[in-house]
mmCIF file with all atom_site columns, C-alpha atoms in Angstrom:
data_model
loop_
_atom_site.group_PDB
_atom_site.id
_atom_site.type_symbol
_atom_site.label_atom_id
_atom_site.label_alt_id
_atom_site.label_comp_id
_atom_site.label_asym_id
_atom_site.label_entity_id
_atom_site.label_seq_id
_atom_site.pdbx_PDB_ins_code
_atom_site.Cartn_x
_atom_site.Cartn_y
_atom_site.Cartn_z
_atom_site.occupancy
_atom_site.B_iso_or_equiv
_atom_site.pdbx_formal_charge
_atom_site.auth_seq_id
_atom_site.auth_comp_id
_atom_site.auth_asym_id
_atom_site.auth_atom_id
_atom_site.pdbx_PDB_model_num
ATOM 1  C CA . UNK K 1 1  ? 4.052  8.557   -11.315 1.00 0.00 ? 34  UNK K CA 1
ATOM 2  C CA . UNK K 1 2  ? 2.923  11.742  -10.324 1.00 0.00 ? 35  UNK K CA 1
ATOM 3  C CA . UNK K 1 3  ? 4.743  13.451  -7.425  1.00 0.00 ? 36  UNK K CA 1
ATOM 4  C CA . UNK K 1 4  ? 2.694  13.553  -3.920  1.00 0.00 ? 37  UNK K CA 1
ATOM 5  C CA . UNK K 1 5  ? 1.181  16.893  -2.523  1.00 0.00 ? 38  UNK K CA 1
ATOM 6  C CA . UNK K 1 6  ? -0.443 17.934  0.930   1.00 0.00 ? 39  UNK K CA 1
ATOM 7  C CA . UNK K 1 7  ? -4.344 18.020  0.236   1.00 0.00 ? 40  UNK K CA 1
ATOM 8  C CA . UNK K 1 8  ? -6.761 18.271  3.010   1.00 0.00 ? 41  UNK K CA 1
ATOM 9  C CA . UNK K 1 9  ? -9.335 15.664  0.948   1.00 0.00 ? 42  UNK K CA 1
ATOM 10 C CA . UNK K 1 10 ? -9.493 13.482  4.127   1.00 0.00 ? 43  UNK K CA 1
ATOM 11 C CA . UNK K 1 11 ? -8.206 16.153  6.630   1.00 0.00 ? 44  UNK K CA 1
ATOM 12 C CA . UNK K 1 12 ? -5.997 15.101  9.658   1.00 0.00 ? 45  UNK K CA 1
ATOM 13 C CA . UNK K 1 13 ? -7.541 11.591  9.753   1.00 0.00 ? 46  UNK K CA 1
ATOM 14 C CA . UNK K 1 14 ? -4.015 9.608   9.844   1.00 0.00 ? 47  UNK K CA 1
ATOM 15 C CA . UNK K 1 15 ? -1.963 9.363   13.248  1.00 0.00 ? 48  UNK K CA 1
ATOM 16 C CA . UNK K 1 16 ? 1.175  7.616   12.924  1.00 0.00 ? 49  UNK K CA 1
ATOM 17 C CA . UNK K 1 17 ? 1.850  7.251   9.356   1.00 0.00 ? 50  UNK K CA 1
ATOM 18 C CA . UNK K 1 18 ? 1.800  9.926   7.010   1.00 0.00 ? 51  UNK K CA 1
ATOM 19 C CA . UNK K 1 19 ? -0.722 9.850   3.205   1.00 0.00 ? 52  UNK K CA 1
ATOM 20 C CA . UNK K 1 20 ? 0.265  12.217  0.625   1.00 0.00 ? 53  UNK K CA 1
ATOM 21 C CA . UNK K 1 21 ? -1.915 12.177  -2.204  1.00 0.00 ? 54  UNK K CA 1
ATOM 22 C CA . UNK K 1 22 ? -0.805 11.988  -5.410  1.00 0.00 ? 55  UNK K CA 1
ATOM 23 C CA . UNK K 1 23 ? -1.619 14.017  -8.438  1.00 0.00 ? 56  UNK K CA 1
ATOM 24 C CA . UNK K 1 24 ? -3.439 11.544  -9.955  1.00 0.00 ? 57  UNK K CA 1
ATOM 25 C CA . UNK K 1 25 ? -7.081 10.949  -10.033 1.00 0.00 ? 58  UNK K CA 1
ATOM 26 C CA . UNK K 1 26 ? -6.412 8.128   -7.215  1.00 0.00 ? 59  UNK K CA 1
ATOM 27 C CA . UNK K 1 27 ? -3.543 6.561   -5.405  1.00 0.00 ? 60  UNK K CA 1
ATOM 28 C CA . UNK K 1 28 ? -1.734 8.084   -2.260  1.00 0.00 ? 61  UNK K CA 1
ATOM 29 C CA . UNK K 1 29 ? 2.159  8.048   -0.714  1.00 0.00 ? 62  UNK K CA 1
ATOM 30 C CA . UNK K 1 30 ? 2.184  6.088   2.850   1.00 0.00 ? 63  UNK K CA 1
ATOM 31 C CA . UNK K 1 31 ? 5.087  7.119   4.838   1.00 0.00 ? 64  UNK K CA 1
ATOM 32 C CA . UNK K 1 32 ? 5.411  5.334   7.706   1.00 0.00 ? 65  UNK K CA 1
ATOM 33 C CA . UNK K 1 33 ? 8.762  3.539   8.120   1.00 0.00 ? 66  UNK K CA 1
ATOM 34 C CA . UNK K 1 34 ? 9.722  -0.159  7.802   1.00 0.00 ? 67  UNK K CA 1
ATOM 35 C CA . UNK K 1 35 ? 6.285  -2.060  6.787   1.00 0.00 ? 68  UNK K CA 1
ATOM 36 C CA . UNK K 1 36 ? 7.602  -4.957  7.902   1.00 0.00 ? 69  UNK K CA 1
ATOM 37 C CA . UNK K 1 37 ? 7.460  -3.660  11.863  1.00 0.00 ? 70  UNK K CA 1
ATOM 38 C CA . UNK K 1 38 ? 4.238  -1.877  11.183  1.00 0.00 ? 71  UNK K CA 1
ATOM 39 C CA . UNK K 1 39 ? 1.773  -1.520  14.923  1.00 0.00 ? 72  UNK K CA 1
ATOM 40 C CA . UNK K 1 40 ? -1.820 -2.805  14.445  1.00 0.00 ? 73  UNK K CA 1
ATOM 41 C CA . UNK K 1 41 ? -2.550 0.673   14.922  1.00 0.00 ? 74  UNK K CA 1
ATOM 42 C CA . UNK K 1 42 ? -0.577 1.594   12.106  1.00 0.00 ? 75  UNK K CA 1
ATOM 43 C CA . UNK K 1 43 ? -1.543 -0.994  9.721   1.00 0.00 ? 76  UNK K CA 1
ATOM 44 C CA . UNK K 1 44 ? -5.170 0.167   10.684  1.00 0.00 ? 77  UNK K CA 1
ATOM 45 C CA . UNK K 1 45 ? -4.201 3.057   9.329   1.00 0.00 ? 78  UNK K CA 1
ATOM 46 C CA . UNK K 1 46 ? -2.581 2.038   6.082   1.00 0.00 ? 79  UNK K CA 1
ATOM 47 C CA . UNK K 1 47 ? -5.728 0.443   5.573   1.00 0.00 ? 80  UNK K CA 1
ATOM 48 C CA . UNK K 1 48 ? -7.995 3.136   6.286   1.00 0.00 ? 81  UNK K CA 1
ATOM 49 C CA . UNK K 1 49 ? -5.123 5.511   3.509   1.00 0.00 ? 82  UNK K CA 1
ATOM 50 C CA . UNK K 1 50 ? -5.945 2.085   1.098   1.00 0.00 ? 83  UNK K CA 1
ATOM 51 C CA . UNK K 1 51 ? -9.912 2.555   1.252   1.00 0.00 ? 84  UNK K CA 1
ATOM 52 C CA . UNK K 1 52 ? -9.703 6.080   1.164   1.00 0.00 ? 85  UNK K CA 1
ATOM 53 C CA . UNK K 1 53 ? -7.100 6.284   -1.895  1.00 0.00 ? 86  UNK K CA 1
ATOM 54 C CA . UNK K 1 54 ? -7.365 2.996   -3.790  1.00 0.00 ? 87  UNK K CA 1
ATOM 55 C CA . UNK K 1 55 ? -3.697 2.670   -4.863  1.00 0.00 ? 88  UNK K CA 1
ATOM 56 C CA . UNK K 1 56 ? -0.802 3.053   -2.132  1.00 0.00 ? 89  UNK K CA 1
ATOM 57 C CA . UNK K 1 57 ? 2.716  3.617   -2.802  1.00 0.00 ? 90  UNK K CA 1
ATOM 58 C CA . UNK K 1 58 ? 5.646  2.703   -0.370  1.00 0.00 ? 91  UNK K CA 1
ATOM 59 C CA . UNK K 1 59 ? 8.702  4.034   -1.348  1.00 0.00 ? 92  UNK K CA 1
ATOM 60 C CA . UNK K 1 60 ? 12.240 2.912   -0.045  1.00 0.00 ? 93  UNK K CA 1
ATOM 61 C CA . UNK K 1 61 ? 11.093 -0.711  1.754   1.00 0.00 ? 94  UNK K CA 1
ATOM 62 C CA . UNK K 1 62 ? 13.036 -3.951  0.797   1.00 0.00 ? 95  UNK K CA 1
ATOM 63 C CA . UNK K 1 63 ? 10.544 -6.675  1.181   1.00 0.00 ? 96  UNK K CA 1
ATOM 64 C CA . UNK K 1 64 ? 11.558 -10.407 0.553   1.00 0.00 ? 97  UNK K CA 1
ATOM 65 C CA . UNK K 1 65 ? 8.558  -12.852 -0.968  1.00 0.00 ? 98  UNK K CA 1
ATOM 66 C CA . UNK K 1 66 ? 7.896  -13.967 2.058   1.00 0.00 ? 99  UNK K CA 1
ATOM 67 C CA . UNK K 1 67 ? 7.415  -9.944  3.519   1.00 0.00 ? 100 UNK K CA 1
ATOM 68 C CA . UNK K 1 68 ? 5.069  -9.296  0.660   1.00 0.00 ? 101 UNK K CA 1
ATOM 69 C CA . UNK K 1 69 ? 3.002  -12.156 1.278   1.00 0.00 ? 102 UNK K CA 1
ATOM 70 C CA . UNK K 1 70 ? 2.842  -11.172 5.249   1.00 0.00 ? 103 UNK K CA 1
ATOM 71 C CA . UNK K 1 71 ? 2.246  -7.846  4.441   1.00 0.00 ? 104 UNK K CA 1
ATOM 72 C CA . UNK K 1 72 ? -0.624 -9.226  1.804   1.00 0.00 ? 105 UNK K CA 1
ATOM 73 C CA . UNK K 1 73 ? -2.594 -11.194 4.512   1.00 0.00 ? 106 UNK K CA 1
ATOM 74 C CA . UNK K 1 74 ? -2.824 -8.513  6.454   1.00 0.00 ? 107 UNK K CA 1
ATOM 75 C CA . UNK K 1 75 ? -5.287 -6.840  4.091   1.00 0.00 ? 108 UNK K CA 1
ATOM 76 C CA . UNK K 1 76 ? -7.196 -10.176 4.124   1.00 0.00 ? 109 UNK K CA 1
ATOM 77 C CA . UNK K 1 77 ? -7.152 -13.663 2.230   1.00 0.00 ? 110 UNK K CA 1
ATOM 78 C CA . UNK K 1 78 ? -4.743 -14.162 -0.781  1.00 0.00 ? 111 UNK K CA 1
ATOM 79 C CA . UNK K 1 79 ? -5.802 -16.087 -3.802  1.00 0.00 ? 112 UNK K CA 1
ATOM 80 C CA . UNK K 1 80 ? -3.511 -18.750 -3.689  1.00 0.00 ? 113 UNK K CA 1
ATOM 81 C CA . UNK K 1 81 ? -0.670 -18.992 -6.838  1.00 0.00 ? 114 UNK K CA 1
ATOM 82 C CA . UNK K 1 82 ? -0.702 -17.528 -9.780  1.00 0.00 ? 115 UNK K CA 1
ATOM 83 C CA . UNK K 1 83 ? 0.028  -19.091 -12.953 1.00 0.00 ? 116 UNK K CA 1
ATOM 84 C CA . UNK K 1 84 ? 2.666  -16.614 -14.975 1.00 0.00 ? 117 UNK K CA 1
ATOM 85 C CA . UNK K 1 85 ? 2.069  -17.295 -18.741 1.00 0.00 ? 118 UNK K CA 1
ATOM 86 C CA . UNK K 1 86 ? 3.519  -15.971 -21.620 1.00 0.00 ? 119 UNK K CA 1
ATOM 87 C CA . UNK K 1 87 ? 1.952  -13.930 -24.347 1.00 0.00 ? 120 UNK K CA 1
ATOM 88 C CA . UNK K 1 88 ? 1.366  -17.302 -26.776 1.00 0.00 ? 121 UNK K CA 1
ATOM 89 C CA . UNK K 1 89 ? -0.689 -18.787 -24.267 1.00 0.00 ? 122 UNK K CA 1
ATOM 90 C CA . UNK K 1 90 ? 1.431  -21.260 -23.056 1.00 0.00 ? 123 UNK K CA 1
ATOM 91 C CA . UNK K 1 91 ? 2.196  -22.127 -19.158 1.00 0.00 ? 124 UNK K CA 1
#
């Protein structure tokens, strides 16, 4: 993964979290402390960094199942389970 920079692509349009692009052709760094106690107003943001960027990276958080699926529905409906299989086609 490439290593985030400071680009002006979007300008100042974050307040509250920081969005460091990344040196790849998409995908940003969101700083912006423990997601799990992220404000509307922040997650507004994230989301904003997300349709800006396409990919978003969160470094250092510890999220349970259960944190990744609240974190999940925040960006909208989730697609119920997913079925894991194995390479030979079997369940």
């Amino acid at each position: 993964m490439s290593a985030p920079k400071p680009s002006s692509l979007h300008g100042n349009r974050y307040s509250g979290i920081e969005v460091r692009p990344l040196d790849a052709a998409l995908g940003a760094e969101v700083r912006c402390g423990d997601l799990r106690q992220a404000s509307d107003a922040q997650f507004a943001q994230i989301r904003q960094a997300w349709l800006d960027h396409l990919v978003l990276v969160f470094r250092g958080q510890s999220l349970s199942d259960e944190d990744l699926i609240a974190l999940g529905r925040r960006f909208g409906d989730l697609d119920g389970t997913i079925q894991h299989r194995t390479w030979y086609g079997e369940s």
